[in-house]
Coordinates of C-alpha atoms in Angstrom, one line a residue:
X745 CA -1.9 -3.3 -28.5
X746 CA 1.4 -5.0 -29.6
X747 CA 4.2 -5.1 -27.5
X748 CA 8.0 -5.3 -29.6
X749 CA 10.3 -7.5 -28.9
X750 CA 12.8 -5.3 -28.1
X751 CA 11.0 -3.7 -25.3
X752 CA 13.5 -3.9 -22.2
X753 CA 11.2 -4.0 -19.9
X754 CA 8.1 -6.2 -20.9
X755 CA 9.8 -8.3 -23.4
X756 CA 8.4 -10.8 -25.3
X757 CA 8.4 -14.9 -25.6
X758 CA 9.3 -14.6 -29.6
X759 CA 10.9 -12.4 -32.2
X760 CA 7.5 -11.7 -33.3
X761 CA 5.4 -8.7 -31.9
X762 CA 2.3 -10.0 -29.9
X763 CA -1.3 -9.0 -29.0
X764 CA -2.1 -8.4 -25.7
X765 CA -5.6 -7.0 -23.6
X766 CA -4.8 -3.4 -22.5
X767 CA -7.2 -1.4 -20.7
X768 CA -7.4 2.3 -21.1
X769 CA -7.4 4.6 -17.9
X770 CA -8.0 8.1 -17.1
X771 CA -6.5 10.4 -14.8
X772 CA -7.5 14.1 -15.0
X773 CA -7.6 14.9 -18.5
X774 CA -5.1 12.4 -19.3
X775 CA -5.3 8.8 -20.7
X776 CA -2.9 6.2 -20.3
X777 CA -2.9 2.3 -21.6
X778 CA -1.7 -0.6 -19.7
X779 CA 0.5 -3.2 -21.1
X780 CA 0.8 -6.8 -19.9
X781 CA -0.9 -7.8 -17.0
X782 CA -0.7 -5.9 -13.3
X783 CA 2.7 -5.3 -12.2
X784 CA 0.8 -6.1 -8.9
X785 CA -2.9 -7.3 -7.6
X786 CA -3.0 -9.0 -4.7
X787 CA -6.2 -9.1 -2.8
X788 CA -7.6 -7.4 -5.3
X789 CA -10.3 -9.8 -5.4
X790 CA -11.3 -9.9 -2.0
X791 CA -14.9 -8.3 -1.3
X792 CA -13.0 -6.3 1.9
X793 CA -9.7 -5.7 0.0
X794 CA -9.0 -2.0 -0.9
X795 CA -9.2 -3.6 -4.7
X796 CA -5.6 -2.4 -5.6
X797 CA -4.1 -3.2 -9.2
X798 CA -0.5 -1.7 -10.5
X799 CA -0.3 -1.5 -14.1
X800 CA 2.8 -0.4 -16.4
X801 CA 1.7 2.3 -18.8
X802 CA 2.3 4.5 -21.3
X803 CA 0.9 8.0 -21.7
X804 CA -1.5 7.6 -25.3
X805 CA -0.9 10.9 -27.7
X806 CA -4.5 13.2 -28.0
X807 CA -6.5 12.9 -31.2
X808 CA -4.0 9.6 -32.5
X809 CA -5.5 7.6 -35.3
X810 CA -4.8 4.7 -35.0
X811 CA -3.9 5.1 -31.4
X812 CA -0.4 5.7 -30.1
X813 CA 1.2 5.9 -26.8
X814 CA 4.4 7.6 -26.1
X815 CA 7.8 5.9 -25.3
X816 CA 7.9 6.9 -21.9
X817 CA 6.8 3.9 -18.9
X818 CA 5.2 5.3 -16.0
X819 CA 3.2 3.1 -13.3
X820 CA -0.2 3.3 -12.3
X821 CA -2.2 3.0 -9.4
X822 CA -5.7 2.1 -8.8
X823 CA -6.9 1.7 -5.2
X824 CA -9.9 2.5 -2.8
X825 CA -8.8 4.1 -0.1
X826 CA -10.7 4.7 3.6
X827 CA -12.9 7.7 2.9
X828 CA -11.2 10.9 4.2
X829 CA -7.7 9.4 4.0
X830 CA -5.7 12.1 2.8
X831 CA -4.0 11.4 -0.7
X832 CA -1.0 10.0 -1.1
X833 CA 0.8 13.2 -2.9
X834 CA -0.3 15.3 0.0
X835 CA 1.7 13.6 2.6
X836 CA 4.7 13.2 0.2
X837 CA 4.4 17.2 -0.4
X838 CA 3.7 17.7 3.4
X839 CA 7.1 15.7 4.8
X840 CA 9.0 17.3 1.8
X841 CA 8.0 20.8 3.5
X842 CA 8.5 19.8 6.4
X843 CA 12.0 19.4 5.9
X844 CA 12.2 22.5 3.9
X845 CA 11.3 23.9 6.9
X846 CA 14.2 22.3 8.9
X847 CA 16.5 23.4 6.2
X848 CA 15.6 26.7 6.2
X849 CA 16.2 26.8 10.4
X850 CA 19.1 24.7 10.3
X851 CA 21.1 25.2 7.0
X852 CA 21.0 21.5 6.5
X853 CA 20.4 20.1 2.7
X854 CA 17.6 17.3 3.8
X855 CA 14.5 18.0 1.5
X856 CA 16.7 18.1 -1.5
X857 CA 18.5 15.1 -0.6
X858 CA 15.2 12.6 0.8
X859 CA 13.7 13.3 -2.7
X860 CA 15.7 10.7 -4.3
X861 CA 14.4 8.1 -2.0
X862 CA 10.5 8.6 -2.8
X863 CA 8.5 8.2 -5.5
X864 CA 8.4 11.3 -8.3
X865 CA 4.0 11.7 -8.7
X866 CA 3.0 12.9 -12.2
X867 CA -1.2 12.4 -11.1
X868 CA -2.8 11.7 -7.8
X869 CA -6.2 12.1 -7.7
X870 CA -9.9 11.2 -6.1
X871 CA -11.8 9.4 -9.6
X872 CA -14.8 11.7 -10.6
X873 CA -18.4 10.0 -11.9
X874 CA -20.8 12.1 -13.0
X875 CA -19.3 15.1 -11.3
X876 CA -18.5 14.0 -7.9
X877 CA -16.1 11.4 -6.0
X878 CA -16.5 8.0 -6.8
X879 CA -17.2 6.8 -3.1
X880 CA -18.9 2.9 -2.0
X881 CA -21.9 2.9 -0.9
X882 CA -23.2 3.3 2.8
X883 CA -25.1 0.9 4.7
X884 CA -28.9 1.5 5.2
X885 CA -29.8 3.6 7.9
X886 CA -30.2 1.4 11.1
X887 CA -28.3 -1.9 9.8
X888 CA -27.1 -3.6 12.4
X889 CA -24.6 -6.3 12.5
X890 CA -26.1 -9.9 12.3
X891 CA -25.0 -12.0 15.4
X892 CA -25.7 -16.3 15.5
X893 CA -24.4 -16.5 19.0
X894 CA -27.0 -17.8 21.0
X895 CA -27.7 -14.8 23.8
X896 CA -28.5 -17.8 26.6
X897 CA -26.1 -18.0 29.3
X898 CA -23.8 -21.0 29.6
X899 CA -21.9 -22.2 33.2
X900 CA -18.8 -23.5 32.3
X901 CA -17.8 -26.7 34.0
X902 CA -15.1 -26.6 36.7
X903 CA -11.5 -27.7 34.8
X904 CA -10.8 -29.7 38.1
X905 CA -13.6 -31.9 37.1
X906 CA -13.3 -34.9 35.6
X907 CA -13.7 -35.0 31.5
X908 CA -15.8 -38.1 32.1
X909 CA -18.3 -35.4 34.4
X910 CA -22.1 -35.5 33.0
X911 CA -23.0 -33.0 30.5
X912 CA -26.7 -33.8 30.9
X913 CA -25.8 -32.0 34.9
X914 CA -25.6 -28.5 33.1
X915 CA -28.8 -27.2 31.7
X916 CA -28.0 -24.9 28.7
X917 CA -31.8 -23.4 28.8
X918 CA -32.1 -22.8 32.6
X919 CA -28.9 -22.2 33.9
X920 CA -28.1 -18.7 35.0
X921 CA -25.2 -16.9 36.9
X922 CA -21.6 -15.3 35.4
X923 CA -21.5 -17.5 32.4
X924 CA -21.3 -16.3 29.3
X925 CA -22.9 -12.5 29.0
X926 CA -25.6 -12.8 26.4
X927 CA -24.8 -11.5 23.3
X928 CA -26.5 -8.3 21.8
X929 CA -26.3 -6.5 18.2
X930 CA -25.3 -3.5 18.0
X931 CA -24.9 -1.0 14.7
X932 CA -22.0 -2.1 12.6
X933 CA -18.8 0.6 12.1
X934 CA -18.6 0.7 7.9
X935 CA -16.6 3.0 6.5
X936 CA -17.0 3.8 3.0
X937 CA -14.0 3.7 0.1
X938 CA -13.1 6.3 -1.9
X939 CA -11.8 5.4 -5.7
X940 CA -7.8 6.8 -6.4
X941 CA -5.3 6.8 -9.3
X942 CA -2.5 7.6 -8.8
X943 CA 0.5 8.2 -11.7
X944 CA 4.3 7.3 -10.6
X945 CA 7.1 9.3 -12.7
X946 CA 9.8 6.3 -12.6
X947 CA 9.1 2.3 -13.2
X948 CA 10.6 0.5 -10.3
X949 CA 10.8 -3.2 -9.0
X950 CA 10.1 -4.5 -6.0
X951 CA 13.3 -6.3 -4.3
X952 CA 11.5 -9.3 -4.9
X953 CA 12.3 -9.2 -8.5
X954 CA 16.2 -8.0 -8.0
X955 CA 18.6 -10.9 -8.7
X956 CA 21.4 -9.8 -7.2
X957 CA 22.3 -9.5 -3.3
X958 CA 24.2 -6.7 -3.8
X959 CA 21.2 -4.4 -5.7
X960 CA 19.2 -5.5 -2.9
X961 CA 21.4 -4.4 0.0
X962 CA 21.7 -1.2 -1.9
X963 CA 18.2 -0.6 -2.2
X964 CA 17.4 -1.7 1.7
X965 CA 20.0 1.1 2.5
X966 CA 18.6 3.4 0.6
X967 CA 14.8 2.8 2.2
X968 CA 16.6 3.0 5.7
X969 CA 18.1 6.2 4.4
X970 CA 14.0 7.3 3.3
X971 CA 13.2 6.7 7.0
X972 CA 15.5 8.1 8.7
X973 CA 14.5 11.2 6.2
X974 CA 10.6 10.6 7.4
X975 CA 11.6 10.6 11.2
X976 CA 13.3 14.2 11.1
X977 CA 10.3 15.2 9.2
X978 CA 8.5 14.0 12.5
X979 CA 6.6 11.0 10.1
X980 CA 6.2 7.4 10.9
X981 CA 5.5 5.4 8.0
X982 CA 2.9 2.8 9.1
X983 CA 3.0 -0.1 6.6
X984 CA 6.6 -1.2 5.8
X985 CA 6.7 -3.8 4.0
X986 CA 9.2 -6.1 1.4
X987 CA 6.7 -4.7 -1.2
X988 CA 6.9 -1.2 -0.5
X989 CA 10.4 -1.6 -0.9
X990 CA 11.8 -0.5 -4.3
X991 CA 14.3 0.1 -6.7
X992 CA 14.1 2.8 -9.1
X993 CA 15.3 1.2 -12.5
X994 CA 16.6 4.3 -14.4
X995 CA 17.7 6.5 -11.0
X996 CA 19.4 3.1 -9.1
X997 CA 18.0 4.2 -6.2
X998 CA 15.9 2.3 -4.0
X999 CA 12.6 4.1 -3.4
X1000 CA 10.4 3.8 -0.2
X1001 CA 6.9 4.1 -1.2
X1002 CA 2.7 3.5 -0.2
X1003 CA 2.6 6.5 1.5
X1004 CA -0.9 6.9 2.1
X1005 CA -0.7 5.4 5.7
X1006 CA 2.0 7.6 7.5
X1007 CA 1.4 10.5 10.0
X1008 CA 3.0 12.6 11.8
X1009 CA 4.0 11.6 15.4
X1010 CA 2.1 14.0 17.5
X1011 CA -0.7 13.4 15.2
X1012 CA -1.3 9.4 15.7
X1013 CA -4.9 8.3 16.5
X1014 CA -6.5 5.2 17.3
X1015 CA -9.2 6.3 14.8
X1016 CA -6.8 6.2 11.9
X1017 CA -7.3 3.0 9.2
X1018 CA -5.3 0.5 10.1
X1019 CA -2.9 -0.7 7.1
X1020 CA -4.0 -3.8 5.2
X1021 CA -3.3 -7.2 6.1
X1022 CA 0.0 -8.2 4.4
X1023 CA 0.3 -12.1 2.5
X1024 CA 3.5 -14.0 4.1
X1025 CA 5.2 -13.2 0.3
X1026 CA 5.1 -9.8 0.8
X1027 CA 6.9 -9.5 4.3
X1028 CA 10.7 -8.7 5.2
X1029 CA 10.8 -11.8 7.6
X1030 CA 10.5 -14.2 3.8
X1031 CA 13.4 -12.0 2.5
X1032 CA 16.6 -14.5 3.4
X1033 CA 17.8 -13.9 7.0
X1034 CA 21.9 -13.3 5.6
X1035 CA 20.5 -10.4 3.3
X1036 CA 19.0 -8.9 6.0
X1037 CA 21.9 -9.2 8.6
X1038 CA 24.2 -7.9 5.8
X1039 CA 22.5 -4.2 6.1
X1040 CA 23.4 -4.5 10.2
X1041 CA 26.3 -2.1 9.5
X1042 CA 24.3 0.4 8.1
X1043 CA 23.5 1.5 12.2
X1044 CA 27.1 3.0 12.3
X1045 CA 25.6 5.5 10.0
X1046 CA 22.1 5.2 10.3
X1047 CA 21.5 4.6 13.9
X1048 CA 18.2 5.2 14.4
X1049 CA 16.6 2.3 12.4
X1050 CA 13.8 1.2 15.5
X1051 CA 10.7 3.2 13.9
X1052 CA 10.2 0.6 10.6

């Protein structure tokens, strides 16, 4: 695949065109073709990670010899999601009707309004092998969960005692009482992955890659704008993060997205998957303190900022 130099937005280190690996991927009965590495991998690696890559891409044209792709960038998403975890799309479509619904009681414009501060989906779908969902696999029936905690019972020794106080007084293999309950396996709670591409409409970048203050206290409005938009549609977002935290390159909006963890209020559970762990680079608190502040003012307008 080359890559011109005049490309805007993955431009290269020379005048000259380069070669670069690009994977193909498919996404209903469409194909698309990555260019440069992943806009975004981290974790991916990780045996318990959720395996998700980003990719830029471009849609490749049917039947083309040699292969072309067309002009237009989209992004894509590759991720395995809890099992039973509804797709991203869905929820977008449900808090979109949601306010529709509002609208529709209350004359007010919100549906038509939030939809510039969420991502536009052109595919979301569960990946297919061999007919059926592409899904982990399941632990053997009756594994249980390995413990190498010794299930004899240990007295602790008083704190008032002296540290210079005999260990060779406590017998480890005899001693019995309310120490330490014995430890016991028991069957281990896996839940399987389901495999997900997902196909964004607009390229953004994360605020991260923004070089000015003043885009990125435009596109940290424009998120608080999203959830105040995601509270009257009785949502809370779950998993807010600096990286989910966008800004839309051709609409210059900022774009709140990773959906696929909100809920509705009244629908909460401690059963739902909790969202995934979050590296220190990818957190609001690394964002500096002054930019953060400067967005303070935005509560005259958008008061209700506590459900983040």
């Amino acid at each position: 695949q080359v890559i011109p130099s005049s490309d805007p937005i993955m431009p290269s280190d020379s005048e000259q065109p380069k070669k670069v690996v690009a994977y193909e991927y498919s996404v209903g009965n469409t194909s698309y073709l990555t260019e440069g590495g992943p806009i975004s991998e981290i974790s991916a690696y990780h045996i318990n990670s959720r395996a998700t890559r980003v990719w830029l891409v471009r849609e490749i044209i049917p039947n083309s010899t040699p292969l072309a792709v067309k002009d237009e960038y989209r992004v894509l998403k590759d991720v395995w999601f809890d099992s039973g975890a509804k797709l991203e799309m869905d929820i977008s479509n449900d808090i979109f009707g949601r306010l529709k619904e509002s609208d529709n009681k209350n004359g007010t414009t919100y549906e038509t309004d939030a939809r510039d501060y969420f991502m536009k989906f052109e595919h979301d779908e569960f990946v297919g092998m061999d007919g059926t969902t592409d899904v982990s696999f399941e632990l053997p029936e009756g594994y249980r969960k390995a413990s190498f905690t010794s299930s004899r019972q240990v007295v602790a020794i008083p704190a008032a005692q002296s540290q210079r106080h005999d260990p060779s007084t406590v017998d480890i293999h005899k001693s019995q009482g309310s120490g330490i309950a014995p430890s016991s396996s028991h069957i281990f709670k896996h839940h399987t992955r389901a495999h997900v591409r997902t196909v964004y409409a607009e390229v953004c970048r994360s605020i991260y890659e923004l070089r000015d203050y003043a885009t990125v206290v435009r596109a940290l409005r424009d998120n608080v704008k999203a959830l105040w938009y995601l509270r009257k549609a009785g949502y809370v977002h779950r998993d807010v993060s600096a990286g989910n935290c966008l800004w839309g390159i051709a609409s210059e909006k900022g774009k709140l997205s990773d959906l696929e963890y909100a809920r509705p209020y009244d629908k909460l559970s401690m059963h739902d998957p909790l969202t995934p762990m979050t590296p220190p680079e990818t957190t609001m608190t690394s964002l500096n303190l002054h930019v953060i502040s400067s967005i303070a003012t935005l509560k005259a307008t958008h008061s209700e900022t506590h459900f983040f």
